[in-house]
Amino acid sequence: MKLTDTQQKQLEDKGISQEKLKEQIRRFQEGFPTLRLNRAAIIDDGIVSLRSVDIEALKDQYDSQKDDLDILKFVPASGAATRMFKFLHEFLSNYDPKKESVNSYINKNKVDQLFTFFTALEKFPFYAEVKKSLEQKYSDWGSKDEGEQKFLFVREMMEKNGFNYGGMPKGLVPFHKYKDHIATAFEEHLFEAAIYASCTGKARLHFTIAPAFKSDFKEEFKRIEEHVEQKTGISFDVTYSFQQPHTDTVAVDEENNPIVLDDGTLFFRPAGHGALLDNLDKQDADLIFVKNIDNVTVSSLEKEICDYKKILAGYLLKKRSKVFDYLEKLDNSNVSDELQKEMEKFLENDLCTVFPRDYFKYKTEYQHKYLFDKLNRPLRVCGMVKNEGEPGGGPFWVEDKFGEISIEIVEGVQVDKNSSSQQKIARSGTHFNPVDIVCSVRDHKGNKYNLHEYSDPDTGFITYKSSKGKEIKAQELPGLWNGGMSEWNSIFLEMPLKTFNPVKTVNDLLKPAHQLNG
């Protein structure tokens, strides 16, 4: 396609080359290859059982080493709270208190979530503040009928001239009510970091956020900093970054023609969490903990949850120490036959490496080269929890186009929907990925890896969206912990379900992990 001057300038401003744009359009035309699942990763076949490790020793290993490490907590936090309040947005749009009761609306529209929300209204952390505001705004608040009160309550919560929760990033929505204050998810991440991601009295956190909310996050940090530092005895270094414009992807119509907006520019969209590989690659630390913004708990459960983070990190340090030792020996050509066998066993048993059939026919020097290449890459330990129907990617053994097999975190959209055998394997998974990851991004000499070199560009995917009443096609980059880390060395370690407490809808705040008396 021939670009207009406006579109050429748009590409320049975004940092997207014309070649990159053509490549995106080619991907729409040809599609992405689906992954070929070999089998599900299960306990003792791709997932390490928690029962098989010495939990106390791993915690001690991490605690004894952490003050000598540079540690960072990386939190993807650019998500808006819109989906969290979806059924409340619909209630505001469709309910008229003058025409029907709330119960009638709930029964007619089968909105069980709304019934739960109003039944437990007083348990939400924002209840008292919203009610107080309404009592100040309406002198006749107490005499209004139930339907109008409920409608006004939701409107006050959601809209701009009220508390604007519907327009906030999820990280700044009130999550937990304590005796003397209300805490956001952002604040809970600071408290957590103080327990497991601090060293020598300091905790470093990096949040990826939407540019429009940077001042809101900074303001929230300023408001709570002193309170959190006094409670924890830890000081905090908090930084932020945005999804980079050059990672956006063009949207196309059903004929794969780029969509042109009314102002003549091309319609670009954010390319999913895979775009955050850029942000992660700009961070440097000995250990990087990755955890989503909405997966937090009230303080009474924090210590136990944080112990499991220490177990993940201790396990990584234990295995990394072996990796570094082997790399040093390979570097110095100091490898006996016995040591080589030990390395092969370690790669096979601990890093789930499946050797190519011809490996044992290689000359020794090529075997050493292969071993070095396999060991010399970023390492991650990912917590995996039992699958109880939660949406999200899962751990699988995957076969690439050369027939090589490795363990990966796979999203449902990456599996061939037309293959009954592949879908059967996808359904056989026992665990899923809660995004509880510890990463090691430096080599045995302390040099940082270029993370883009360990990503697989063929693992992106195409999604279908609606825009102005028309169906459009959008393109997502390989997911950050999916294809974005497909060439890393991966270890999947079983974690208990209690470590996973996401808030996908506002009603999740009623679960025990988010209630002080829970």
Short mmCIF file of C-alpha atoms in Angstrom, two decimals:
data_model
loop_
_atom_site.label_atom_id
_atom_site.label_comp_id
_atom_site.label_asym_id
_atom_site.label_seq_id
_atom_site.Cartn_x
_atom_site.Cartn_y
_atom_site.Cartn_z
CA MET A 1 0.00 0.00 0.00
CA LYS A 2 1.08 3.55 -0.70
CA LEU A 3 1.30 5.66 2.44
CA THR A 4 0.18 9.28 2.61
CA ASP A 5 2.49 11.94 4.08
CA THR A 6 0.33 11.91 7.23
CA GLN A 7 0.75 8.15 7.60
CA GLN A 8 4.50 8.29 6.95
CA LYS A 9 4.86 10.92 9.68
CA GLN A 10 2.71 8.78 11.99
CA LEU A 11 5.06 5.82 11.47
CA GLU A 12 8.11 8.00 12.11
CA ASP A 13 6.57 9.40 15.30
CA LYS A 14 5.82 5.89 16.54
CA GLY A 15 9.23 4.52 15.55
CA ILE A 16 7.72 1.92 13.21
CA SER A 17 9.51 1.31 9.90
CA GLN A 18 7.61 0.72 6.66
CA GLU A 19 9.20 -2.75 6.53
CA LYS A 20 7.77 -3.52 9.97
CA LEU A 21 4.31 -2.37 8.84
CA LYS A 22 4.55 -4.61 5.75
CA GLU A 23 5.60 -7.51 7.98
CA GLN A 24 2.52 -6.97 10.20
CA ILE A 25 0.23 -6.98 7.14
CA ARG A 26 1.95 -10.14 5.84
CA ARG A 27 1.24 -11.80 9.19
CA PHE A 28 -2.47 -10.96 8.81
CA GLN A 29 -2.48 -12.42 5.29
CA GLU A 30 -0.61 -15.62 6.14
CA GLY A 31 -1.58 -16.02 9.79
CA PHE A 32 0.66 -17.31 12.59
CA PRO A 33 1.48 -21.01 12.83
CA THR A 34 -0.32 -22.74 15.70
CA LEU A 35 1.81 -24.49 18.29
CA ARG A 36 2.12 -28.26 18.15
CA LEU A 37 1.42 -29.65 21.62
CA ASN A 38 3.23 -32.89 22.45
CA ARG A 39 1.59 -33.42 25.84
CA ALA A 40 0.52 -31.51 28.94
CA ALA A 41 3.19 -30.77 31.53
CA ILE A 42 2.11 -32.49 34.75
CA ILE A 43 3.63 -33.23 38.16
CA ASP A 44 6.89 -35.17 37.68
CA ASP A 45 6.72 -34.66 33.91
CA GLY A 46 7.51 -30.99 33.40
CA ILE A 47 6.26 -29.67 36.76
CA VAL A 48 8.30 -30.08 39.95
CA SER A 49 6.17 -31.18 42.90
CA LEU A 50 6.37 -28.97 45.97
CA ARG A 51 6.51 -32.16 48.06
CA SER A 52 9.79 -33.11 46.39
CA VAL A 53 11.69 -30.00 47.50
CA ASP A 54 13.04 -28.91 50.88
CA ILE A 55 10.89 -25.83 51.44
CA GLU A 56 12.72 -24.55 54.53
CA ALA A 57 16.15 -24.99 52.92
CA LEU A 58 15.04 -23.03 49.83
CA LYS A 59 13.65 -20.18 51.96
CA ASP A 60 16.88 -20.12 54.00
CA GLN A 61 18.98 -20.13 50.83
CA TYR A 62 17.13 -17.11 49.49
CA ASP A 63 17.09 -15.22 52.81
CA SER A 64 20.81 -15.81 53.35
CA GLN A 65 21.72 -14.56 49.84
CA LYS A 66 19.26 -11.78 49.14
CA ASP A 67 21.22 -8.94 50.73
CA ASP A 68 24.03 -9.65 48.27
CA LEU A 69 21.66 -9.53 45.30
CA ASP A 70 20.16 -6.77 43.23
CA ILE A 71 16.42 -7.54 43.29
CA LEU A 72 13.55 -5.99 41.33
CA LYS A 73 9.80 -6.56 41.37
CA PHE A 74 8.26 -6.03 37.91
CA VAL A 75 4.50 -5.44 37.88
CA PRO A 76 2.45 -5.15 34.66
CA ALA A 77 -0.12 -2.55 35.75
CA SER A 78 -1.39 -0.80 32.65
CA GLY A 79 -4.76 -2.57 32.72
CA ALA A 80 -7.83 -0.37 33.19
CA ALA A 81 -10.46 -1.38 35.74
CA THR A 82 -13.19 -1.28 33.05
CA ARG A 83 -13.62 -5.08 32.85
CA MET A 84 -13.60 -5.37 36.62
CA PHE A 85 -16.81 -3.29 36.69
CA LYS A 86 -18.40 -4.55 33.44
CA PHE A 87 -21.75 -5.58 34.96
CA LEU A 88 -21.97 -2.26 36.84
CA HIS A 89 -21.35 -0.29 33.61
CA GLU A 90 -24.20 -2.28 32.03
CA PHE A 91 -26.44 -1.60 35.04
CA LEU A 92 -25.89 2.17 34.71
CA SER A 93 -26.64 2.05 30.98
CA ASN A 94 -29.74 -0.14 31.15
CA TYR A 95 -31.45 0.35 34.51
CA ASP A 96 -34.12 3.00 35.13
CA PRO A 97 -35.16 3.23 38.81
CA LYS A 98 -38.44 4.92 37.79
CA LYS A 99 -39.51 1.94 35.67
CA GLU A 100 -38.54 -1.19 37.62
CA SER A 101 -37.09 -2.50 40.84
CA VAL A 102 -33.49 -3.69 41.06
CA ASN A 103 -34.68 -7.27 41.72
CA SER A 104 -36.84 -7.18 38.60
CA TYR A 105 -33.83 -5.96 36.55
CA ILE A 106 -31.61 -8.71 38.01
CA ASN A 107 -34.15 -11.47 37.29
CA LYS A 108 -35.01 -10.20 33.81
CA ASN A 109 -31.35 -9.90 32.77
CA LYS A 110 -30.07 -12.87 34.83
CA VAL A 111 -27.33 -10.73 36.41
CA ASP A 112 -26.38 -12.87 39.42
CA GLN A 113 -23.21 -10.80 39.87
CA LEU A 114 -25.31 -7.71 40.55
CA PHE A 115 -27.36 -9.58 43.16
CA THR A 116 -24.12 -10.62 44.92
CA PHE A 117 -22.75 -7.07 44.69
CA PHE A 118 -25.77 -5.44 46.37
CA THR A 119 -26.23 -8.22 48.94
CA ALA A 120 -22.64 -7.78 50.18
CA LEU A 121 -22.36 -4.03 49.51
CA GLU A 122 -21.18 -3.14 53.03
CA LYS A 123 -18.21 -5.52 52.74
CA PHE A 124 -16.58 -3.60 49.88
CA PRO A 125 -13.63 -1.40 50.89
CA PHE A 126 -15.14 1.68 49.22
CA TYR A 127 -18.64 1.34 50.73
CA ALA A 128 -18.29 3.82 53.61
CA GLU A 129 -16.61 6.53 51.50
CA VAL A 130 -19.14 6.34 48.67
CA LYS A 131 -22.09 6.33 51.11
CA LYS A 132 -20.68 9.33 53.01
CA SER A 133 -20.27 11.27 49.76
CA LEU A 134 -23.88 10.51 48.74
CA GLU A 135 -25.22 11.61 52.13
CA GLN A 136 -23.39 14.92 51.68
CA LYS A 137 -24.67 15.38 48.12
CA TYR A 138 -28.32 14.46 48.82
CA SER A 139 -29.98 15.88 51.93
CA ASP A 140 -32.90 13.47 51.36
CA TRP A 141 -30.66 10.43 50.88
CA GLY A 142 -32.32 8.42 53.66
CA SER A 143 -35.80 8.87 52.17
CA LYS A 144 -34.93 7.82 48.61
CA ASP A 145 -36.30 4.43 47.57
CA GLU A 146 -34.04 1.40 47.32
CA GLY A 147 -33.78 1.33 43.51
CA GLU A 148 -32.72 4.96 43.27
CA GLN A 149 -30.22 4.59 46.12
CA LYS A 150 -28.57 1.61 44.44
CA PHE A 151 -28.45 3.33 41.07
CA LEU A 152 -26.95 6.51 42.58
CA PHE A 153 -24.44 4.46 44.60
CA VAL A 154 -23.11 2.75 41.47
CA ARG A 155 -23.08 6.04 39.55
CA GLU A 156 -21.12 7.75 42.34
CA MET A 157 -18.60 4.89 42.33
CA MET A 158 -18.13 4.75 38.61
CA GLU A 159 -18.42 8.17 37.03
CA LYS A 160 -15.96 11.03 36.68
CA ASN A 161 -17.84 13.47 38.90
CA GLY A 162 -17.85 10.81 41.62
CA PHE A 163 -15.03 8.39 42.52
CA ASN A 164 -14.33 7.43 38.88
CA TYR A 165 -13.41 3.81 39.65
CA GLY A 166 -14.67 2.87 36.18
CA GLY A 167 -12.04 5.11 34.58
CA MET A 168 -9.10 4.22 36.83
CA PRO A 169 -6.26 1.76 36.31
CA LYS A 170 -6.92 -1.38 38.34
CA GLY A 171 -3.87 -0.71 40.52
CA LEU A 172 -5.44 2.43 42.02
CA VAL A 173 -8.89 1.01 42.85
CA PRO A 174 -9.48 0.42 46.60
CA PHE A 175 -8.94 -3.31 47.25
CA HIS A 176 -8.75 -3.82 51.02
CA LYS A 177 -10.26 -2.15 54.08
CA TYR A 178 -8.20 -1.99 57.26
CA LYS A 179 -9.11 -0.43 60.60
CA ASP A 180 -7.50 2.91 59.85
CA HIS A 181 -7.22 3.06 56.07
CA ILE A 182 -8.10 1.62 52.67
CA ALA A 183 -5.36 0.03 50.54
CA THR A 184 -5.07 -0.16 46.76
CA ALA A 185 -3.44 -3.07 44.91
CA PHE A 186 -0.50 -0.72 44.26
CA GLU A 187 0.03 -0.28 48.02
CA GLU A 188 -0.22 -4.03 48.69
CA HIS A 189 2.57 -4.65 46.15
CA LEU A 190 4.83 -2.37 48.20
CA PHE A 191 4.08 -4.27 51.41
CA GLU A 192 4.74 -7.58 49.63
CA ALA A 193 7.99 -6.33 48.14
CA ALA A 194 9.18 -5.31 51.61
CA ILE A 195 8.88 -8.94 52.71
CA TYR A 196 10.50 -10.83 49.81
CA ALA A 197 11.95 -8.39 47.27
CA SER A 198 13.98 -6.06 49.48
CA CYS A 199 17.71 -6.11 50.15
CA THR A 200 19.78 -4.01 52.56
CA GLY A 201 16.69 -2.10 53.67
CA LYS A 202 15.51 -1.10 50.20
CA ALA A 203 12.93 -2.46 47.74
CA ARG A 204 12.94 -1.68 44.02
CA LEU A 205 9.67 -1.91 42.09
CA HIS A 206 8.92 -1.19 38.46
CA PHE A 207 5.33 -0.74 37.25
CA THR A 208 4.35 -0.67 33.59
CA ILE A 209 1.44 1.76 33.34
CA ALA A 210 -0.61 3.75 30.83
CA PRO A 211 0.92 7.22 30.22
CA ALA A 212 -2.32 8.98 31.19
CA PHE A 213 -2.04 7.66 34.76
CA LYS A 214 1.60 8.33 35.61
CA SER A 215 0.76 11.37 37.76
CA ASP A 216 -2.00 9.38 39.54
CA PHE A 217 0.43 6.59 40.47
CA LYS A 218 3.05 9.12 41.60
CA GLU A 219 0.44 10.91 43.71
CA GLU A 220 -0.69 7.63 45.29
CA PHE A 221 2.92 6.71 46.12
CA LYS A 222 3.47 10.13 47.70
CA ARG A 223 0.28 9.68 49.77
CA ILE A 224 1.23 6.24 51.14
CA GLU A 225 5.05 6.26 51.12
CA GLU A 226 5.57 7.39 54.71
CA HIS A 227 2.87 5.03 56.04
CA VAL A 228 4.35 1.98 54.25
CA GLU A 229 7.96 2.85 55.15
CA GLN A 230 7.05 3.26 58.84
CA LYS A 231 5.21 -0.07 58.90
CA THR A 232 7.92 -2.04 57.08
CA GLY A 233 11.19 -0.29 57.93
CA ILE A 234 12.00 -0.47 54.21
CA SER A 235 12.56 2.41 51.78
CA PHE A 236 11.17 2.15 48.24
CA ASP A 237 12.57 2.99 44.84
CA VAL A 238 9.54 2.98 42.50
CA THR A 239 9.89 3.52 38.75
CA TYR A 240 7.42 3.43 35.87
CA SER A 241 7.44 2.83 32.13
CA PHE A 242 4.88 2.76 29.34
CA GLN A 243 4.15 0.31 26.57
CA GLN A 244 6.32 1.71 23.76
CA PRO A 245 4.54 3.13 20.66
CA HIS A 246 6.86 1.17 18.35
CA THR A 247 5.36 -2.06 19.72
CA ASP A 248 1.83 -1.15 18.55
CA THR A 249 0.35 -3.15 15.67
CA VAL A 250 -1.89 -1.98 12.84
CA ALA A 251 -5.54 -3.10 12.72
CA VAL A 252 -7.00 -4.37 9.44
CA ASP A 253 -10.43 -5.13 7.96
CA GLU A 254 -11.60 -8.57 6.86
CA GLU A 255 -9.70 -8.19 3.56
CA ASN A 256 -6.49 -7.40 5.50
CA ASN A 257 -6.48 -3.75 4.41
CA PRO A 258 -5.16 -1.39 7.11
CA ILE A 259 -7.97 0.62 8.70
CA VAL A 260 -7.70 4.37 8.11
CA LEU A 261 -9.26 6.67 10.71
CA ASP A 262 -11.26 9.83 9.94
CA ASP A 263 -8.15 11.99 10.37
CA GLY A 264 -6.28 9.98 7.72
CA THR A 265 -4.00 8.12 10.15
CA LEU A 266 -3.71 4.34 10.39
CA PHE A 267 -5.48 2.59 13.26
CA PHE A 268 -2.78 1.18 15.55
CA ARG A 269 -3.53 -0.77 18.74
CA PRO A 270 -1.45 -1.89 21.74
CA ALA A 271 -0.12 -5.40 21.01
CA GLY A 272 -0.92 -7.12 24.33
CA HIS A 273 1.40 -7.95 27.24
CA GLY A 274 4.03 -9.24 24.83
CA ALA A 275 4.89 -5.59 24.15
CA LEU A 276 6.23 -5.45 27.73
CA LEU A 277 9.25 -7.54 26.71
CA ASP A 278 10.70 -4.19 25.68
CA ASN A 279 10.09 -2.78 29.18
CA LEU A 280 11.43 -5.89 30.92
CA ASP A 281 14.53 -5.89 28.72
CA LYS A 282 15.37 -2.37 29.91
CA GLN A 283 15.47 -3.55 33.54
CA ASP A 284 18.61 -5.02 35.04
CA ALA A 285 18.88 -6.99 38.28
CA ASP A 286 20.16 -10.31 39.61
CA LEU A 287 16.59 -11.46 40.19
CA ILE A 288 13.36 -10.05 38.77
CA PHE A 289 10.03 -11.10 40.28
CA VAL A 290 7.11 -10.76 37.83
CA LYS A 291 3.57 -10.61 39.19
CA ASN A 292 0.33 -9.07 37.92
CA ILE A 293 -1.11 -5.97 39.60
CA ASP A 294 -4.37 -7.59 40.76
CA ASN A 295 -2.88 -10.67 42.43
CA VAL A 296 -2.49 -9.48 46.04
CA THR A 297 -3.95 -10.35 49.45
CA VAL A 298 -4.80 -8.62 52.71
CA SER A 299 -1.86 -8.19 55.08
CA SER A 300 -2.82 -11.09 57.39
CA LEU A 301 -2.08 -13.57 54.57
CA GLU A 302 0.93 -11.76 53.11
CA LYS A 303 3.67 -13.51 55.05
CA GLU A 304 2.55 -16.99 54.02
CA ILE A 305 2.12 -15.94 50.37
CA CYS A 306 5.54 -14.26 50.42
CA ASP A 307 7.15 -17.44 51.77
CA TYR A 308 6.21 -19.13 48.50
CA LYS A 309 7.91 -16.33 46.54
CA LYS A 310 11.05 -17.05 48.55
CA ILE A 311 10.73 -20.74 47.65
CA LEU A 312 10.56 -19.86 43.92
CA ALA A 313 13.60 -17.59 44.26
CA GLY A 314 15.53 -20.11 46.39
CA TYR A 315 14.88 -22.79 43.79
CA LEU A 316 16.14 -20.48 41.04
CA LEU A 317 19.32 -19.63 42.97
CA LYS A 318 19.99 -23.31 43.64
CA LYS A 319 19.69 -24.26 39.95
CA ARG A 320 21.42 -21.12 38.69
CA SER A 321 24.45 -21.85 40.82
CA LYS A 322 24.83 -25.18 38.97
CA VAL A 323 24.26 -23.52 35.58
CA PHE A 324 26.96 -20.91 36.28
CA ASP A 325 29.38 -23.56 37.54
CA TYR A 326 28.90 -25.64 34.38
CA LEU A 327 29.30 -22.58 32.13
CA GLU A 328 32.58 -21.66 33.85
CA LYS A 329 33.91 -25.18 33.28
CA LEU A 330 32.80 -25.22 29.64
CA ASP A 331 34.38 -21.78 29.19
CA ASN A 332 37.68 -23.13 30.51
CA SER A 333 37.44 -26.41 28.55
CA ASN A 334 37.62 -28.18 31.88
CA VAL A 335 35.07 -30.94 31.21
CA SER A 336 35.70 -34.62 31.91
CA ASP A 337 33.46 -37.33 30.44
CA GLU A 338 31.92 -37.79 33.87
CA LEU A 339 31.17 -34.06 34.22
CA GLN A 340 29.69 -33.96 30.72
CA LYS A 341 27.29 -36.78 31.67
CA GLU A 342 26.35 -34.83 34.81
CA MET A 343 25.58 -31.71 32.71
CA GLU A 344 23.47 -33.74 30.27
CA LYS A 345 21.53 -35.26 33.16
CA PHE A 346 21.02 -31.80 34.72
CA LEU A 347 19.71 -30.34 31.45
CA GLU A 348 17.40 -33.31 30.96
CA ASN A 349 16.06 -33.64 34.51
CA ASP A 350 16.19 -30.08 35.85
CA LEU A 351 15.75 -27.89 32.77
CA CYS A 352 13.50 -30.29 30.82
CA THR A 353 15.83 -30.35 27.82
CA VAL A 354 15.07 -32.98 25.20
CA PHE A 355 18.30 -33.69 23.30
CA PRO A 356 18.15 -33.95 19.50
CA ARG A 357 18.41 -37.53 18.26
CA ASP A 358 21.78 -36.88 16.64
CA TYR A 359 23.34 -35.21 19.69
CA PHE A 360 25.17 -38.35 20.82
CA LYS A 361 26.72 -38.71 17.35
CA TYR A 362 28.29 -35.23 17.55
CA LYS A 363 32.03 -34.82 18.08
CA THR A 364 32.86 -33.91 21.68
CA GLU A 365 33.64 -30.27 20.85
CA TYR A 366 30.19 -29.86 19.23
CA GLN A 367 28.52 -31.53 22.18
CA HIS A 368 30.25 -29.01 24.46
CA LYS A 369 29.13 -26.18 22.18
CA TYR A 370 25.54 -27.49 22.34
CA LEU A 371 25.69 -27.77 26.15
CA PHE A 372 27.07 -24.23 26.45
CA ASP A 373 24.37 -22.83 24.17
CA LYS A 374 21.61 -24.61 26.11
CA LEU A 375 22.88 -23.47 29.50
CA ASN A 376 23.80 -19.91 28.50
CA ARG A 377 20.39 -18.25 28.37
CA PRO A 378 17.95 -16.46 30.69
CA LEU A 379 16.46 -18.68 33.40
CA ARG A 380 12.99 -18.49 34.92
CA VAL A 381 11.17 -20.41 37.63
CA CYS A 382 7.41 -20.19 37.19
CA GLY A 383 4.88 -21.10 39.85
CA MET A 384 2.10 -23.34 38.51
CA VAL A 385 -1.21 -23.83 40.31
CA LYS A 386 -3.83 -26.54 39.94
CA ASN A 387 -6.30 -25.73 37.19
CA GLU A 388 -9.77 -25.23 38.62
CA GLY A 389 -11.32 -23.61 35.56
CA GLU A 390 -9.57 -20.23 35.75
CA PRO A 391 -8.82 -18.64 32.36
CA GLY A 392 -5.15 -18.34 31.43
CA GLY A 393 -2.23 -20.12 29.81
CA GLY A 394 -0.95 -23.47 30.92
CA PRO A 395 2.28 -25.52 30.88
CA PHE A 396 2.80 -27.91 27.95
CA TRP A 397 5.50 -29.84 26.17
CA VAL A 398 5.66 -28.25 22.70
CA GLU A 399 7.23 -29.55 19.49
CA ASP A 400 8.80 -26.99 17.14
CA LYS A 401 9.07 -27.15 13.33
CA PHE A 402 12.41 -28.98 13.63
CA GLY A 403 10.90 -31.64 15.90
CA GLU A 404 12.66 -30.30 19.04
CA ILE A 405 10.59 -30.48 22.23
CA SER A 406 10.58 -27.96 25.09
CA ILE A 407 8.30 -26.84 27.91
CA GLU A 408 6.32 -23.66 27.30
CA ILE A 409 3.44 -21.65 28.73
CA VAL A 410 0.71 -21.84 26.09
CA GLU A 411 -2.43 -19.72 25.63
CA GLY A 412 -5.57 -21.39 24.26
CA VAL A 413 -5.54 -19.14 21.19
CA GLN A 414 -2.16 -20.63 20.16
CA VAL A 415 -3.62 -24.14 19.81
CA ASP A 416 -5.10 -25.37 16.51
CA LYS A 417 -8.86 -25.13 17.07
CA ASN A 418 -9.53 -27.41 14.07
CA SER A 419 -7.48 -30.30 15.45
CA SER A 420 -9.41 -32.55 17.85
CA SER A 421 -6.19 -34.28 18.98
CA GLN A 422 -4.51 -30.93 19.80
CA GLN A 423 -7.63 -29.68 21.60
CA LYS A 424 -7.73 -32.93 23.57
CA ILE A 425 -4.15 -32.36 24.77
CA ALA A 426 -5.01 -28.73 25.61
CA ARG A 427 -7.94 -29.92 27.75
CA SER A 428 -5.78 -32.51 29.54
CA GLY A 429 -3.67 -29.85 31.30
CA THR A 430 -3.74 -30.11 35.10
CA HIS A 431 -2.14 -26.74 35.94
CA PHE A 432 -2.14 -23.17 34.74
CA ASN A 433 0.12 -20.14 34.86
CA PRO A 434 -0.85 -17.54 37.51
CA VAL A 435 2.01 -15.22 36.41
CA ASP A 436 4.20 -15.90 39.42
CA ILE A 437 7.67 -15.84 37.92
CA VAL A 438 11.24 -15.27 39.10
CA CYS A 439 13.69 -14.38 36.34
CA SER A 440 17.48 -14.41 36.10
CA VAL A 441 18.57 -12.21 33.18
CA ARG A 442 22.37 -12.07 33.59
CA ASP A 443 24.94 -14.62 32.44
CA HIS A 444 27.68 -16.29 34.52
CA LYS A 445 29.95 -13.27 33.94
CA GLY A 446 27.34 -10.74 35.05
CA ASN A 447 26.43 -9.52 31.55
CA LYS A 448 22.75 -8.89 30.88
CA TYR A 449 21.13 -10.96 28.16
CA ASN A 450 19.34 -9.24 25.29
CA LEU A 451 15.90 -10.71 26.00
CA HIS A 452 14.66 -10.12 22.44
CA GLU A 453 17.09 -12.81 21.27
CA TYR A 454 15.22 -15.42 23.33
CA SER A 455 11.74 -14.65 21.99
CA ASP A 456 9.95 -16.46 19.14
CA PRO A 457 8.30 -13.97 16.73
CA ASP A 458 6.24 -16.78 15.17
CA THR A 459 4.18 -17.18 18.36
CA GLY A 460 2.11 -14.00 18.03
CA PHE A 461 -1.59 -14.34 17.28
CA ILE A 462 -4.52 -12.62 15.59
CA THR A 463 -7.66 -11.62 17.48
CA TYR A 464 -11.02 -10.33 16.31
CA LYS A 465 -12.39 -7.13 17.82
CA SER A 466 -15.30 -4.80 17.18
CA SER A 467 -14.81 -1.13 16.28
CA LYS A 468 -17.70 1.22 15.40
CA GLY A 469 -19.95 -1.77 14.80
CA LYS A 470 -17.54 -3.46 12.37
CA GLU A 471 -15.37 -6.51 12.94
CA ILE A 472 -11.66 -5.78 12.73
CA LYS A 473 -8.57 -7.95 13.05
CA ALA A 474 -5.86 -7.08 15.58
CA GLN A 475 -2.42 -8.57 16.07
CA GLU A 476 -0.80 -9.41 19.39
CA LEU A 477 2.91 -9.89 19.92
CA PRO A 478 4.09 -13.18 21.46
CA GLY A 479 2.85 -13.08 25.08
CA LEU A 480 5.47 -11.88 27.57
CA TRP A 481 5.60 -15.23 29.43
CA ASN A 482 4.55 -17.27 26.36
CA GLY A 483 6.47 -16.86 23.10
CA GLY A 484 8.23 -13.82 24.57
CA MET A 485 10.23 -16.21 26.79
CA SER A 486 10.08 -19.35 24.66
CA GLU A 487 13.86 -19.70 24.31
CA TRP A 488 14.54 -19.23 28.04
CA ASN A 489 15.46 -22.11 30.31
CA SER A 490 12.25 -22.76 32.23
CA ILE A 491 11.45 -24.58 35.44
CA PHE A 492 7.81 -25.05 36.45
CA LEU A 493 7.34 -25.44 40.20
CA GLU A 494 4.01 -26.41 41.73
CA MET A 495 2.46 -23.73 43.97
CA PRO A 496 -0.68 -23.97 46.15
CA LEU A 497 -3.85 -22.36 44.79
CA LYS A 498 -3.91 -19.95 47.75
CA THR A 499 -1.01 -18.03 46.14
CA PHE A 500 -3.35 -16.97 43.30
CA ASN A 501 -5.90 -14.33 44.31
CA PRO A 502 -6.65 -12.18 41.25
CA VAL A 503 -9.40 -9.58 41.13
CA LYS A 504 -11.01 -10.05 37.73
CA THR A 505 -14.40 -8.63 38.79
CA VAL A 506 -15.29 -6.35 41.69
CA ASN A 507 -17.02 -9.29 43.43
CA ASP A 508 -13.65 -11.05 43.78
CA LEU A 509 -12.97 -8.49 46.53
CA LEU A 510 -15.49 -10.45 48.63
CA LYS A 511 -13.29 -13.58 48.65
CA PRO A 512 -11.45 -14.44 51.91
CA ALA A 513 -8.04 -13.35 50.55
CA HIS A 514 -9.39 -9.79 50.21
CA GLN A 515 -11.38 -9.55 53.44
CA LEU A 516 -9.62 -8.76 56.72
CA ASN A 517 -11.59 -11.36 58.64
CA GLY A 518 -11.21 -13.85 55.75
#
